[in-house]
Amino acid sequence: MRKSLRYLYILHELGCGVFLALLIFLLGIVEPYLFS
């Protein structure tokens, strides 16, 4: 039981990291168009 909880926690952390990376990536692409 403990092991699966830790695994879910790691998955959650990875998911947040990927989401933030995508957000920054998209902002980097869109920013020149917004402020041109």
JSON list of C-alpha atoms in Angstrom, two decimals:
[
{"chain": "A", "resi": 1, "resn": "MET", "atom": "CA", "xyz": [0.00, 0.00, 0.00]},
{"chain": "A", "resi": 2, "resn": "ARG", "atom": "CA", "xyz": [2.73, 2.45, 0.99]},
{"chain": "A", "resi": 3, "resn": "LYS", "atom": "CA", "xyz": [4.69, 1.75, -2.20]},
{"chain": "A", "resi": 4, "resn": "SER", "atom": "CA", "xyz": [1.76, 2.50, -4.50]},
{"chain": "A", "resi": 5, "resn": "LEU", "atom": "CA", "xyz": [1.11, 5.78, -2.67]},
{"chain": "A", "resi": 6, "resn": "ARG", "atom": "CA", "xyz": [4.71, 6.83, -3.19]},
{"chain": "A", "resi": 7, "resn": "TYR", "atom": "CA", "xyz": [4.43, 5.85, -6.85]},
{"chain": "A", "resi": 8, "resn": "LEU", "atom": "CA", "xyz": [1.29, 7.98, -7.26]},
{"chain": "A", "resi": 9, "resn": "TYR", "atom": "CA", "xyz": [3.06, 10.89, -5.58]},
{"chain": "A", "resi": 10, "resn": "ILE", "atom": "CA", "xyz": [6.00, 10.63, -8.01]},
{"chain": "A", "resi": 11, "resn": "LEU", "atom": "CA", "xyz": [3.60, 10.47, -10.96]},
{"chain": "A", "resi": 12, "resn": "HIS", "atom": "CA", "xyz": [1.84, 13.57, -9.65]},
{"chain": "A", "resi": 13, "resn": "GLU", "atom": "CA", "xyz": [5.14, 15.45, -9.32]},
{"chain": "A", "resi": 14, "resn": "LEU", "atom": "CA", "xyz": [6.19, 14.44, -12.83]},
{"chain": "A", "resi": 15, "resn": "GLY", "atom": "CA", "xyz": [2.80, 15.50, -14.21]},
{"chain": "A", "resi": 16, "resn": "CYS", "atom": "CA", "xyz": [3.12, 18.94, -12.62]},
{"chain": "A", "resi": 17, "resn": "GLY", "atom": "CA", "xyz": [6.63, 19.31, -14.01]},
{"chain": "A", "resi": 18, "resn": "VAL", "atom": "CA", "xyz": [5.54, 18.36, -17.52]},
{"chain": "A", "resi": 19, "resn": "PHE", "atom": "CA", "xyz": [2.56, 20.71, -17.32]},
{"chain": "A", "resi": 20, "resn": "LEU", "atom": "CA", "xyz": [4.74, 23.62, -16.23]},
{"chain": "A", "resi": 21, "resn": "ALA", "atom": "CA", "xyz": [7.29, 22.86, -18.96]},
{"chain": "A", "resi": 22, "resn": "LEU", "atom": "CA", "xyz": [4.55, 22.83, -21.61]},
{"chain": "A", "resi": 23, "resn": "LEU", "atom": "CA", "xyz": [3.16, 26.10, -20.28]},
{"chain": "A", "resi": 24, "resn": "ILE", "atom": "CA", "xyz": [6.56, 27.81, -20.44]},
{"chain": "A", "resi": 25, "resn": "PHE", "atom": "CA", "xyz": [7.18, 26.32, -23.90]},
{"chain": "A", "resi": 26, "resn": "LEU", "atom": "CA", "xyz": [3.87, 27.62, -25.23]},
{"chain": "A", "resi": 27, "resn": "LEU", "atom": "CA", "xyz": [4.48, 31.03, -23.66]},
{"chain": "A", "resi": 28, "resn": "GLY", "atom": "CA", "xyz": [7.87, 31.17, -25.37]},
{"chain": "A", "resi": 29, "resn": "ILE", "atom": "CA", "xyz": [6.19, 30.51, -28.74]},
{"chain": "A", "resi": 30, "resn": "VAL", "atom": "CA", "xyz": [3.25, 32.88, -28.28]},
{"chain": "A", "resi": 31, "resn": "GLU", "atom": "CA", "xyz": [5.08, 35.78, -26.62]},
{"chain": "A", "resi": 32, "resn": "PRO", "atom": "CA", "xyz": [6.64, 37.28, -29.79]},
{"chain": "A", "resi": 33, "resn": "TYR", "atom": "CA", "xyz": [3.20, 37.40, -31.43]},
{"chain": "A", "resi": 34, "resn": "LEU", "atom": "CA", "xyz": [1.62, 39.06, -28.40]},
{"chain": "A", "resi": 35, "resn": "PHE", "atom": "CA", "xyz": [4.26, 41.77, -28.04]},
{"chain": "A", "resi": 36, "resn": "SER", "atom": "CA", "xyz": [5.21, 42.35, -31.66]}
]
